[in-house]
Coordinates of C-alpha atoms and ligand atoms in Angstrom, one line a residue:
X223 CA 21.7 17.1 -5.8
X224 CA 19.2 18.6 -3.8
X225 CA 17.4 16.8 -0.6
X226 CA 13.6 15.9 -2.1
X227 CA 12.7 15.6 1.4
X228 CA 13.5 19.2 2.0
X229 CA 10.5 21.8 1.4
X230 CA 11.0 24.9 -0.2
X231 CA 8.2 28.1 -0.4
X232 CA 8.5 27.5 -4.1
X233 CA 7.7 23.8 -3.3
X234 CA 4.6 24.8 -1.0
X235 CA 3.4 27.2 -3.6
X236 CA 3.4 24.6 -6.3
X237 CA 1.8 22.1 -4.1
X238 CA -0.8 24.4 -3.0
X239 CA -2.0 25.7 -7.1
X240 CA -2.1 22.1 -8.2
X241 CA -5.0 21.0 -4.7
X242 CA -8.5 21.5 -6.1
X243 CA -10.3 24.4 -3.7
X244 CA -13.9 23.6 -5.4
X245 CA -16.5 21.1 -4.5
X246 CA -17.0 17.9 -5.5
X247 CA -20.4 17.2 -7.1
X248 CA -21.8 14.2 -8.9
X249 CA -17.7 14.0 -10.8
X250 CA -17.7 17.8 -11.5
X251 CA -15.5 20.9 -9.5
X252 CA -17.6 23.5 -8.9
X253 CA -18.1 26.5 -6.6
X254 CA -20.5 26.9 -4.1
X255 CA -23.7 28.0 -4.7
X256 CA -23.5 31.0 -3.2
X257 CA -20.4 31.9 -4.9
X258 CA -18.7 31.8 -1.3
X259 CA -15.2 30.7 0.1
X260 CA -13.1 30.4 3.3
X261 CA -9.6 30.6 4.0
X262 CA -7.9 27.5 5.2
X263 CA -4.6 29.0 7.5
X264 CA -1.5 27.8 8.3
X265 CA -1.7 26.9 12.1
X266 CA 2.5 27.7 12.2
X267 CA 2.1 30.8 10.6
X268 CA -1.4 32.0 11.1
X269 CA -1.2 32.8 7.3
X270 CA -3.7 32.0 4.7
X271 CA -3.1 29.2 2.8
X272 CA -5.9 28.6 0.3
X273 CA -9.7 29.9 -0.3
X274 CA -12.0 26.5 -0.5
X275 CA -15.4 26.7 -1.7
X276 CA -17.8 26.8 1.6
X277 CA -21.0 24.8 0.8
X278 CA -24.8 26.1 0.9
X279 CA -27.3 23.6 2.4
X280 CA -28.3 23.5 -1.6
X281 CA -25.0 22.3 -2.6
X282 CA -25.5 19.7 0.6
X283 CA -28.8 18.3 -1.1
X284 CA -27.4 18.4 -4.5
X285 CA -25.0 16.0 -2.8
X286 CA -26.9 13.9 -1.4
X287 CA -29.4 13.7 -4.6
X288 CA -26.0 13.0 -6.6
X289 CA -25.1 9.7 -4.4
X290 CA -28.8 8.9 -4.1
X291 CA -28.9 8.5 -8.0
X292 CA -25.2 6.7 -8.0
X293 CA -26.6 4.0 -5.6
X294 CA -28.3 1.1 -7.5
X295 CA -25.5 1.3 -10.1
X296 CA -22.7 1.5 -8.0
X297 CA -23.9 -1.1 -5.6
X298 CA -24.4 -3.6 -8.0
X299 CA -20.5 -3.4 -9.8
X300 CA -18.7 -6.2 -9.3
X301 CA -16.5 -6.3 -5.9
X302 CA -13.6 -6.6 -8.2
X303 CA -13.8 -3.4 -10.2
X304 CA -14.6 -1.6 -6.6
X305 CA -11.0 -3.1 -5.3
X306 CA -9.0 -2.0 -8.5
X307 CA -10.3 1.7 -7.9
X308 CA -9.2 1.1 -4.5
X309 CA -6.1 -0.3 -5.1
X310 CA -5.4 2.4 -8.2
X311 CA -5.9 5.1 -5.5
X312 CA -3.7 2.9 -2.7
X313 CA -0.7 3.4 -5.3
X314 CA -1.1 7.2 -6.4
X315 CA -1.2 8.2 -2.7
X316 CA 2.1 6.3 -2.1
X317 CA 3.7 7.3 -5.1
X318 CA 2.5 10.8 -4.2
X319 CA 3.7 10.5 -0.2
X320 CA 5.5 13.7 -0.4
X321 CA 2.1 15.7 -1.7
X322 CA 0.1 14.3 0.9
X323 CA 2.5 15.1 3.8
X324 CA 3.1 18.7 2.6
X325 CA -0.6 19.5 2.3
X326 CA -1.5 17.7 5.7
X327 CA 1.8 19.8 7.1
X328 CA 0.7 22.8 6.0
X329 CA -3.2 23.0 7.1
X330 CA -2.8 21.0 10.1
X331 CA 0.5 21.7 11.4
X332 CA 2.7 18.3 12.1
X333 CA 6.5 18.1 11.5
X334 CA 6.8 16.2 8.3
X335 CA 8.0 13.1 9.7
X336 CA 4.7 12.6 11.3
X337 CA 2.7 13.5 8.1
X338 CA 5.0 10.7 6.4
X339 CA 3.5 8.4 8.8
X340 CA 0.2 9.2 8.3
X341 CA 0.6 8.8 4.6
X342 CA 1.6 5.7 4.8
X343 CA -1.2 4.8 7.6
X344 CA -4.1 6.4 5.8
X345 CA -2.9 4.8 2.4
X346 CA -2.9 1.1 4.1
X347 CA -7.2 1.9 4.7
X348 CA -7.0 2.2 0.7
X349 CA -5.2 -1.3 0.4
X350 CA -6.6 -3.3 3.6
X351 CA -10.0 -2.2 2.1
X352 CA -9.4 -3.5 -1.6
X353 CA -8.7 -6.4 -0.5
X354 CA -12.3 -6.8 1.6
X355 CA -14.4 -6.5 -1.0
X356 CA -14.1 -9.3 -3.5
X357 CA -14.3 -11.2 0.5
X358 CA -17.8 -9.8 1.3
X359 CA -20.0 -12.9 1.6
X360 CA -23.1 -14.5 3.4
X361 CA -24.3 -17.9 4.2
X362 CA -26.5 -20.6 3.1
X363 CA -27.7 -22.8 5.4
X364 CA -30.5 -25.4 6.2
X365 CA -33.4 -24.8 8.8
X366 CA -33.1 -26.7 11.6
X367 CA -36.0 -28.6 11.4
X368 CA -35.0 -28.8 7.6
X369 CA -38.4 -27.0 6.2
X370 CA -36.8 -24.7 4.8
X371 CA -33.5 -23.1 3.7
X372 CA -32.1 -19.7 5.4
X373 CA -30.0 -17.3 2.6
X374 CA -27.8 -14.6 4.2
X375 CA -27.2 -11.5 2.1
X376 CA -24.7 -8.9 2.8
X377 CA -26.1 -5.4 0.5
X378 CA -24.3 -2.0 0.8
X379 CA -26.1 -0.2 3.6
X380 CA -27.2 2.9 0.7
X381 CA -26.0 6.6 0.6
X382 CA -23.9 7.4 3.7
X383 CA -23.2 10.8 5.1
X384 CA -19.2 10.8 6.3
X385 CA -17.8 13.8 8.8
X386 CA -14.0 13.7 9.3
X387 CA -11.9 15.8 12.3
X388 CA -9.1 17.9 11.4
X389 CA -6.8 15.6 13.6
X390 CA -5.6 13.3 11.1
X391 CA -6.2 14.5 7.6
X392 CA -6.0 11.8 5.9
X393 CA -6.7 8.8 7.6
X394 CA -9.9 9.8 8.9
X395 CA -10.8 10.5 5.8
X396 CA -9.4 6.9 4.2
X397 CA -10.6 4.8 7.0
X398 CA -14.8 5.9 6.0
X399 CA -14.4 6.1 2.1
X400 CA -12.1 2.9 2.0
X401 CA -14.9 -0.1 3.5
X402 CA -17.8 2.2 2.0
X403 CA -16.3 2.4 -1.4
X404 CA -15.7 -1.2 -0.7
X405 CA -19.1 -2.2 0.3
X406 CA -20.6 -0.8 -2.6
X407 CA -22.1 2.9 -0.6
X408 CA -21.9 6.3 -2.2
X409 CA -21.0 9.1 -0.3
X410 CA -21.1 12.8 0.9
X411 CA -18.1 13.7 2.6
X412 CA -17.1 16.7 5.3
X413 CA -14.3 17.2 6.0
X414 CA -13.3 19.2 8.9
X415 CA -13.1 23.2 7.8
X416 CA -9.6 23.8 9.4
X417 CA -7.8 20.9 7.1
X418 CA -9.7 20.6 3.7
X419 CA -7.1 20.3 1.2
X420 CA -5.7 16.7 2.3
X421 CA -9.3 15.3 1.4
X422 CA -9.9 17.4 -1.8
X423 CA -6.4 16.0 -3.0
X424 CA -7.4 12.5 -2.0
X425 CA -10.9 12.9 -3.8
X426 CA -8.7 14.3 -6.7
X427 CA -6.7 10.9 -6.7
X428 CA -9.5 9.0 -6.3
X429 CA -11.4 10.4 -9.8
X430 CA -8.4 9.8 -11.4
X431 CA -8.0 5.8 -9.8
X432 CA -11.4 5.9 -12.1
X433 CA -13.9 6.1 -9.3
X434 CA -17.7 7.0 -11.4
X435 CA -19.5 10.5 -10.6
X436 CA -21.9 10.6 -7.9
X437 CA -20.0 8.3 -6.0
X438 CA -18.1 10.1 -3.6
X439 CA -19.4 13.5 -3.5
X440 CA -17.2 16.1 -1.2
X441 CA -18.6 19.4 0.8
X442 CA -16.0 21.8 2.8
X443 CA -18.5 23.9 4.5
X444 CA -18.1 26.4 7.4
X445 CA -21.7 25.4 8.5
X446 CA -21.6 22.1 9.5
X447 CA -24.8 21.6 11.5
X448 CA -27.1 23.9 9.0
X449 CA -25.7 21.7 5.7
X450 CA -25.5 18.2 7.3
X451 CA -28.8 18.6 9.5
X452 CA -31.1 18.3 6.8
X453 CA -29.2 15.6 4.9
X454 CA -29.5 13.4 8.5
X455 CA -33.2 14.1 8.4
X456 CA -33.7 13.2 4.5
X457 CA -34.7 9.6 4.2
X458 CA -32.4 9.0 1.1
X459 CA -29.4 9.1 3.6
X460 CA -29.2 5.6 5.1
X461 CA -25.6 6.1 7.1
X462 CA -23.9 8.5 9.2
X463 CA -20.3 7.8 10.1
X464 CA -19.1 10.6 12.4
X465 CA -15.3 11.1 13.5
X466 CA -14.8 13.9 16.3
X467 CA -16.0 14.9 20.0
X468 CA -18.3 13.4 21.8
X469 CA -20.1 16.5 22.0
X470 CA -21.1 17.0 18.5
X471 CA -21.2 13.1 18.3
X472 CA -23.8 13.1 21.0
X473 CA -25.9 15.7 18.8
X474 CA -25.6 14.1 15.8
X475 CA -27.1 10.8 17.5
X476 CA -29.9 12.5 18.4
X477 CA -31.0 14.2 15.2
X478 CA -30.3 10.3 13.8
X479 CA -33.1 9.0 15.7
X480 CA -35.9 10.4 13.7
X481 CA -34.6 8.3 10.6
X482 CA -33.5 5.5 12.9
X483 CA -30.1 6.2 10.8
X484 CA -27.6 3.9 11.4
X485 CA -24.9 5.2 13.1
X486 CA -21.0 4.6 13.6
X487 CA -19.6 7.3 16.0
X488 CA -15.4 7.7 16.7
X489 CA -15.3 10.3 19.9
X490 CA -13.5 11.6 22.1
X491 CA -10.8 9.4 24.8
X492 CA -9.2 9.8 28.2
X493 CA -6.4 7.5 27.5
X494 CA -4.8 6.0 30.8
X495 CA -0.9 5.1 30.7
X496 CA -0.4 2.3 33.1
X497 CA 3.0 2.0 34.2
X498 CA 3.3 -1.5 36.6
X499 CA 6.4 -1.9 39.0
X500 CA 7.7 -4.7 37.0
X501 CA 7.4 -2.5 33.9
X502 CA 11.1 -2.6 31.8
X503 CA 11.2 1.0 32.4
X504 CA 13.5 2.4 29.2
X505 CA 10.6 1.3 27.2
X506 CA 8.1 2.7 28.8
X507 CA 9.3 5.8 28.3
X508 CA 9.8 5.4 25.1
X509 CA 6.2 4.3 24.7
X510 CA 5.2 7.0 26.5
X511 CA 6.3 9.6 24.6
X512 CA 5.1 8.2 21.4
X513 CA 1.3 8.2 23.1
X514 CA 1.5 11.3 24.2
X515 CA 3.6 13.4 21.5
X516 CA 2.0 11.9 18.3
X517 CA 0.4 14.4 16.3
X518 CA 2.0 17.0 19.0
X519 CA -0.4 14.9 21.5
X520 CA -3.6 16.4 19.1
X521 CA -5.4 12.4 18.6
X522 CA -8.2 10.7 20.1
X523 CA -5.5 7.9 21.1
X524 CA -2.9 10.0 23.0
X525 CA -2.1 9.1 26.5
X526 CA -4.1 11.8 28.6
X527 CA -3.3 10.2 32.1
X528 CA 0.5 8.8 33.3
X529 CA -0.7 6.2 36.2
X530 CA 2.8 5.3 37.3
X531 CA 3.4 2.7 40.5
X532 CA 4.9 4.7 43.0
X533 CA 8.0 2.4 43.6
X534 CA 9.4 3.5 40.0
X535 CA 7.3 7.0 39.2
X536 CA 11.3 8.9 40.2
X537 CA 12.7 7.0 37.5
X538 CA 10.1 6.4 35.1
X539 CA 9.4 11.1 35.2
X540 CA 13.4 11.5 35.0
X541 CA 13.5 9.4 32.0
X542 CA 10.2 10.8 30.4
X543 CA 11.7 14.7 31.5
X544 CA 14.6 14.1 29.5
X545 CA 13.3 12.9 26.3
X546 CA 10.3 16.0 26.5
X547 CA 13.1 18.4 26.9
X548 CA 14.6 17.2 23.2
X549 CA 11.4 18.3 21.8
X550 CA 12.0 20.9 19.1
X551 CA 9.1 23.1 18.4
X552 CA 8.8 24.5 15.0
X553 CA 7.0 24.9 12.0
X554 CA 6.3 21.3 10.7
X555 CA 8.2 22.0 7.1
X556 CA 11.4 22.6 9.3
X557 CA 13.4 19.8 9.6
X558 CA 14.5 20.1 12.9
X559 CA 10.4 20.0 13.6
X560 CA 9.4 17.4 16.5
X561 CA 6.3 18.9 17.2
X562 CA 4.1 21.5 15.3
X563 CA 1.8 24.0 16.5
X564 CA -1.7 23.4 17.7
X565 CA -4.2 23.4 15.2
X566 CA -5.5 27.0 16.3
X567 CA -5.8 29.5 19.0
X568 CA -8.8 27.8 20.7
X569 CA -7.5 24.7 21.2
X570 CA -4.3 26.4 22.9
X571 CA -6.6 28.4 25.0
X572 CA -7.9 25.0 26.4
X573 CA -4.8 23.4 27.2
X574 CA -3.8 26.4 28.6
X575 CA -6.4 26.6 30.7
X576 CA -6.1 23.0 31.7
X577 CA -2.4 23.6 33.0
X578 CA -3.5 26.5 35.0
X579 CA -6.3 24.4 36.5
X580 CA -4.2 21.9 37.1
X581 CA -1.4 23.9 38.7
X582 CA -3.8 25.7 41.2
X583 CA -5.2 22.6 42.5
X584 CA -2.0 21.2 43.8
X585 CA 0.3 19.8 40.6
X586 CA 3.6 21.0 39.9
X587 CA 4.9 22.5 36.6
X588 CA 8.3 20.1 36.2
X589 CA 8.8 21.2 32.3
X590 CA 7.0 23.8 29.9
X591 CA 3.1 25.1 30.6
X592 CA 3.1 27.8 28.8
X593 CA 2.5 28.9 25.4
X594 CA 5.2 30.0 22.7
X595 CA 5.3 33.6 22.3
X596 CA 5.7 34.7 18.2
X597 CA 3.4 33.5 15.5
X598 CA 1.6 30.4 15.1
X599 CA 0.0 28.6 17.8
X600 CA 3.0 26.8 20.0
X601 CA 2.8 25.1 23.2
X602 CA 5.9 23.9 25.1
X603 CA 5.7 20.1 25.8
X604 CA 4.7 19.8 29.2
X605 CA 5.1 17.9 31.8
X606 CA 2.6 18.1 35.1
X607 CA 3.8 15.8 38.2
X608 CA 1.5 15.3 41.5
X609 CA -1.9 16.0 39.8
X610 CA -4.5 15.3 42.6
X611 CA -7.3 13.0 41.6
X612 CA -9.8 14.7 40.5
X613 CA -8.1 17.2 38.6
X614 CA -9.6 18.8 35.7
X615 CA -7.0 17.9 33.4
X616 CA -7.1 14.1 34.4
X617 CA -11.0 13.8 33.5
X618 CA -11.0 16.0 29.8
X619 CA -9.5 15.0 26.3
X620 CA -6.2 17.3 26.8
X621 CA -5.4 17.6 22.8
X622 CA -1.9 19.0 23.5
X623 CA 1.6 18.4 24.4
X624 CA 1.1 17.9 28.3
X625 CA 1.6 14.8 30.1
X626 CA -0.1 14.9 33.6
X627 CA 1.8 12.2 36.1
X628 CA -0.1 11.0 39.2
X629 CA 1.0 7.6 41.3
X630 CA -0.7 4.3 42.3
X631 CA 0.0 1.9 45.1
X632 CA -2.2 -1.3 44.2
X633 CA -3.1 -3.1 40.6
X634 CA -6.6 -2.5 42.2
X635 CA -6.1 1.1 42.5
X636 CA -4.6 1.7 39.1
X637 CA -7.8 -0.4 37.4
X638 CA -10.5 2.3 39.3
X639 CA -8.6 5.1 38.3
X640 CA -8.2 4.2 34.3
X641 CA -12.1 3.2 34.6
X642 CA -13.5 6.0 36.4
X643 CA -13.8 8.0 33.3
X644 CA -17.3 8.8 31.1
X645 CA -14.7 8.0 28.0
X646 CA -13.3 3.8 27.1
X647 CA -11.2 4.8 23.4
X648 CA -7.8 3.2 24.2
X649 CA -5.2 2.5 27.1
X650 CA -1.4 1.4 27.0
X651 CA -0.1 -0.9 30.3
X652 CA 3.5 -1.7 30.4
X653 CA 4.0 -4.7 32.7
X654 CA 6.0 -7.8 32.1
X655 CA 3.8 -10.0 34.1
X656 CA 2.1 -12.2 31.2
X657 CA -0.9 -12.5 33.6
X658 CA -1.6 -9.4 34.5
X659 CA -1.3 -8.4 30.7
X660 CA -4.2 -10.6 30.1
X661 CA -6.4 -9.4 33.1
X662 CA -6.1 -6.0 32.1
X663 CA -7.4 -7.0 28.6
X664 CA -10.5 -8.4 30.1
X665 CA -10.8 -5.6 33.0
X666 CA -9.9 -2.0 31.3
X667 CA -13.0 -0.6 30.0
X668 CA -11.7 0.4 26.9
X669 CA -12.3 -0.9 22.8
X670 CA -8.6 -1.2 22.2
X671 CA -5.0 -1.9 24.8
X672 CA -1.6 -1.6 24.0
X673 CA 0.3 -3.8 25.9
X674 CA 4.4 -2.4 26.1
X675 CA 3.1 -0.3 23.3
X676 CA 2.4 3.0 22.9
X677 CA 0.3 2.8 19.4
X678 CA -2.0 0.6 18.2
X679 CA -3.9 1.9 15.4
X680 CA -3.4 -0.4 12.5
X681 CA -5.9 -0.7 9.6
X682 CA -6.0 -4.3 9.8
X683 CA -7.6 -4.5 13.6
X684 CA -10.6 -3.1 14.5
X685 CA -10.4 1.1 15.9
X686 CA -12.7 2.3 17.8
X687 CA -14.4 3.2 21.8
X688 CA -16.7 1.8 24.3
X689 CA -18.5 4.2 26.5
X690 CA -18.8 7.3 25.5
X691 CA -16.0 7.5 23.5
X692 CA -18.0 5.9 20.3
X693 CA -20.3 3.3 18.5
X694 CA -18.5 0.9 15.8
X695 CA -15.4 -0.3 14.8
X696 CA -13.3 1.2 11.5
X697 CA -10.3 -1.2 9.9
X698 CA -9.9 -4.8 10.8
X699 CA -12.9 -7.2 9.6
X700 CA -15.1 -5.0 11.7
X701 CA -15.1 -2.1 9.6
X702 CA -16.8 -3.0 5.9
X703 CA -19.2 -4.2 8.3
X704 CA -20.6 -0.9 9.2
X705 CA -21.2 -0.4 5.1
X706 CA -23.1 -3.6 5.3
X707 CA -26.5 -4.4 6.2
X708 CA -27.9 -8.1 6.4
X709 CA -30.2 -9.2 4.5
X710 CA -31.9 -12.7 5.2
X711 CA -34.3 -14.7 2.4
X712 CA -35.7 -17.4 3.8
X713 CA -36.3 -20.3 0.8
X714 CA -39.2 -22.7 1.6
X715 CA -38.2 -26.2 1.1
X716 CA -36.9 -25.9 -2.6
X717 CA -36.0 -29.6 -3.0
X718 CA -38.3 -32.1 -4.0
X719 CA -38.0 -35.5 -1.5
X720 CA -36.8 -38.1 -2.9
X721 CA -39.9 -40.4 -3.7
X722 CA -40.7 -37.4 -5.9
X723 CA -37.8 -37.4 -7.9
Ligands
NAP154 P1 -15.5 18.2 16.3 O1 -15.5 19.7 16.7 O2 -16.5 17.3 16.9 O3 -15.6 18.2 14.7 C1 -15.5 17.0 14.0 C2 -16.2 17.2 12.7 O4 -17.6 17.4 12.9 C3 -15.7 18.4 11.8 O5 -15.8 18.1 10.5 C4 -16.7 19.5 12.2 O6 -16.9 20.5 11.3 C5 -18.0 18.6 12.3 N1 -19.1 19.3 13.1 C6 -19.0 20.1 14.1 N2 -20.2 20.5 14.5 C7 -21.1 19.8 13.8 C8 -22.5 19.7 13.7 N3 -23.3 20.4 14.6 N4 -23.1 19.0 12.8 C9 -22.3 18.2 11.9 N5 -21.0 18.3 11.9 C10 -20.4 19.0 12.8 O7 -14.1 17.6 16.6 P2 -12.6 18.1 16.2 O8 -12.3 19.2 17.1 O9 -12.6 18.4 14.7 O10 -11.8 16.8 16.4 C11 -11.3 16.5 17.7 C12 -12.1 15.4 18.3 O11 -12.2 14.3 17.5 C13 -11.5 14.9 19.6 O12 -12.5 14.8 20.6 C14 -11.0 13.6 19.2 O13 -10.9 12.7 20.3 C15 -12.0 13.1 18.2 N6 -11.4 12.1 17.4 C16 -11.8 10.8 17.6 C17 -11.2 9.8 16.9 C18 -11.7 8.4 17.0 O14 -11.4 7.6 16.2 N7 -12.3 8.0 18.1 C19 -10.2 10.1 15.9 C20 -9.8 11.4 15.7 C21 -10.4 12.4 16.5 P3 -16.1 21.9 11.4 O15 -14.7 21.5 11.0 O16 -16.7 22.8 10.5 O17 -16.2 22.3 12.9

């Protein structure tokens, strides 16, 4: 019998004729407009995959308009129905794992494995979410000087506007529409123009869980500012939730302000990798690699600085060396794949430039730092010992297979260096020292720690950066929250006293 986990051209080809390539308007497919499309390539191959409709700033308002009129029904069906749709969609996406990962293989480039893992990640924002909204409540309490009595409201926050990386396919995608769906909010989505097909096939699944027209509404354009601009200056939109750099983020804040839009931002990080002298060493290196090779080192969470103690930096690099070296780069649908190609040429350009930076002011080249000749976009894993402070490569998001090791002497020192970045997303510590564990929870200036971990995304605690690496939190309790808005009615004194009775 054959291997269903092995992925034929036949396979890809099926896969590929049955992912809708139109937009998704008020619960219709249609083209664009302008009768336009792009291709979306394969970043292993440099081959066209698919031709996606590319949205007009008319089919961006017709968006809009289309949640705008979905609004005051949707928002007012009962939390119930909203987490059966939810949990309808939670199945199909499971059921449908090996879809998912093929599509997010192809367009985006990870081995399989890791495309498994994001199914399974980006389904759980589906489920986590279904089960928030029959829990959304508010609070009814009395004044204190018992005049009056104080009604809390929780209301969806109204039309929101969501824009999703090409990072992680999926999950980006899951961990917006889940808590807005959930709260009762339509949507316009964007997905990022390299990876479109993952979020059309989830939009697909979502129809079909029964999720009513106008409520999710979906735009793969190759003009992102000119078709979202004039939706974040239109006053129907009433949310922006923006995944990706801190660059764009920073923009997209400050065409917000003229609507005083609320705003939930996931940007960039500069993850530091603490590595103590009391550190059980094995698993740091195994922690390690998982921060830094996840997604072939292309996330917002991957460890971007190795801060190692000097007493155990020999034997913490030899281990780390020899686990890089077993890195098999291929295309993702191989499946001797450990790492995948980099999403496209200019994103290789930067890390190459970063190693050569690096390199010519003072660190040395101990595996890799250089590209993969032959098609696709490969980079050999890479790893970079006695990086000066001050490095380029230590203060910018790397977004590739390099690890860049640099030493500490003192708790103290390793604390400035992990702070002294613009960027607070995530860091990872391995220590076995109970108190220092906890001091480094209250002292890293960062929105999430991994503590003798090397991942800690999880839909059910709450994602996201201080700093400038963001504004929010998505998953956990936290993240219906930023769907919600509060709404307070205060009651005057609606009992009669007593002697009135
Ligand atoms: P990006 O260039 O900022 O793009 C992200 C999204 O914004 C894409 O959909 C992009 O569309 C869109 N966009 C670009 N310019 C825009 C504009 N002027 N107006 C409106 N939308 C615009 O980031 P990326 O390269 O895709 O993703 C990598 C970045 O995302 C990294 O910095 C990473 O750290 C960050 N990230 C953060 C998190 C987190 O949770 N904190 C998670 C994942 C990724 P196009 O595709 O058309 O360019």
């Amino acid at each position: 019998m054959s291997d269903p986990t092995v992925v034929t051209g036949a396979d890809e080809r099926a896969l590929l004729a049955r992912i809708p390539t139109a937009l998704y308007l008020d619960g219709a497919w249609r083209s664009a407009s302008s009768g336009r499309t792009f291709t979306v390539t394969d970043p292993a191959t440099g081959l066209p995959l698919a031709e996606v409709a590319d949205a007009t700033p008319a089919d961006g308002e017709a968006a809009l308009a289309a949640a705008h009129r979905a609004q005051r029904e949707w928002g007012s069906t009962a939390p119930r129905e909203r987490a059966e749709i939810l949990r309808r969609a939670f199945e199909t996406v499971r059921a449908r794992t090996e879809d998912f990962a093929l599509a997010m293989t192809l367009e985006m480039g990870k081995p399989l494995a890791e495309s498994r893992g994001e199914v399974a990640y980006g389904a759980e924002f589906l489920r986590w979410f279904s089960e928030q909204a029959p829990r959304i409540a508010g609070r009814y309490s009395t004044a204190p000087d018992g005049g009056s009595r104080l009604l809390v409201l929780k209301r969806p926050a109204g039309p929101c506007l969501l824009i999703t990386p090409w990072n992680f396919p999926l999950a980006m995608a899951t961990r917006k529409i889940a808590p807005a769906i959930a709260a009762g909010c339509t949507m316009v989505l964007k997905p990022a123009a390299l990876t479109p097909l993952t979020a059309l096939l989830l939009t697909q699944v979502l129809e079909e869980a029964g999720l009513p027209p106008g409520v999710l509404n979906v735009i793969p354009t190759t003009s992102a500012g000119r078709v979202t601009g004039p939706l974040i200056r239109d006053p129907r939109l009433r949310k922006l939730s923006f995944t990706g750099s801190t660059e764009v983020g920073r923009r997209l804040i400050a065409d917000s302000a003229d609507q005083v839009l609320r705003v939930s931002m996931e940007l960039g990080g500069n993850a530091p990798f603490l590595v103590f002298e009391d550190a059980d060493i094995p698993a740091a290196v195994s922690g390690a690699i998982l921060a830094k090779m996840r997604n072939g080192g292309e996330a917002c969470v991957a460890a971007n600085r190795f801060l190692v103690h000097e007493s155990i930096a020999e034997e913490f690099t030899a281990g780390f060396l020899q686990r890089m070296r077993a890195f098999t780069p291929l295309r993702g649908t191989d499946p001797r794949s450990t790492v995948g190609p980099l999403v496209d040429e200019g994103t290789r350009e930067k890390v190459s430039s970063l190693v050569e930076g690096a390199v010519a002011e003072g660190a040395t080249v101990a595996l890799g730092g250089r590209s993969i000749a032959g098609p696709g976009y490969f980079y050999q894993p890479t790893v970079l010992t006695d990086v000066p402070p001050g490095a380029r490569i230590l203060d910018e998001e790397i977004f590739g297979p390099v690890a860049p090791i640099t030493t500490f002497s003192t708790e103290s020192e390793a604390l400035a260096l992990a702070n002294g970045t613009p960027f607070g997303l995530v860091a990872f510590a391995y220590t076995t020292d109970l108190r220092r564990a906890l001091r480094l929870g209250e002292e890293l200036e960062t929105g999430m720690l991994g503590i003798n971990t090397g991942v800690v995304s999880n839909p059910a605690a709450p994602f996201g950066g201080v700093k400038q690496s963001g504004l929010g939190r998505e998953g956990g309790l936290e993240g219906i929250e930023e769907y919600l808005e509060t709404r307070y009615v205060g009651i005057a004194d609606p009992f009669p006293a007593p002697e009135d009775r």
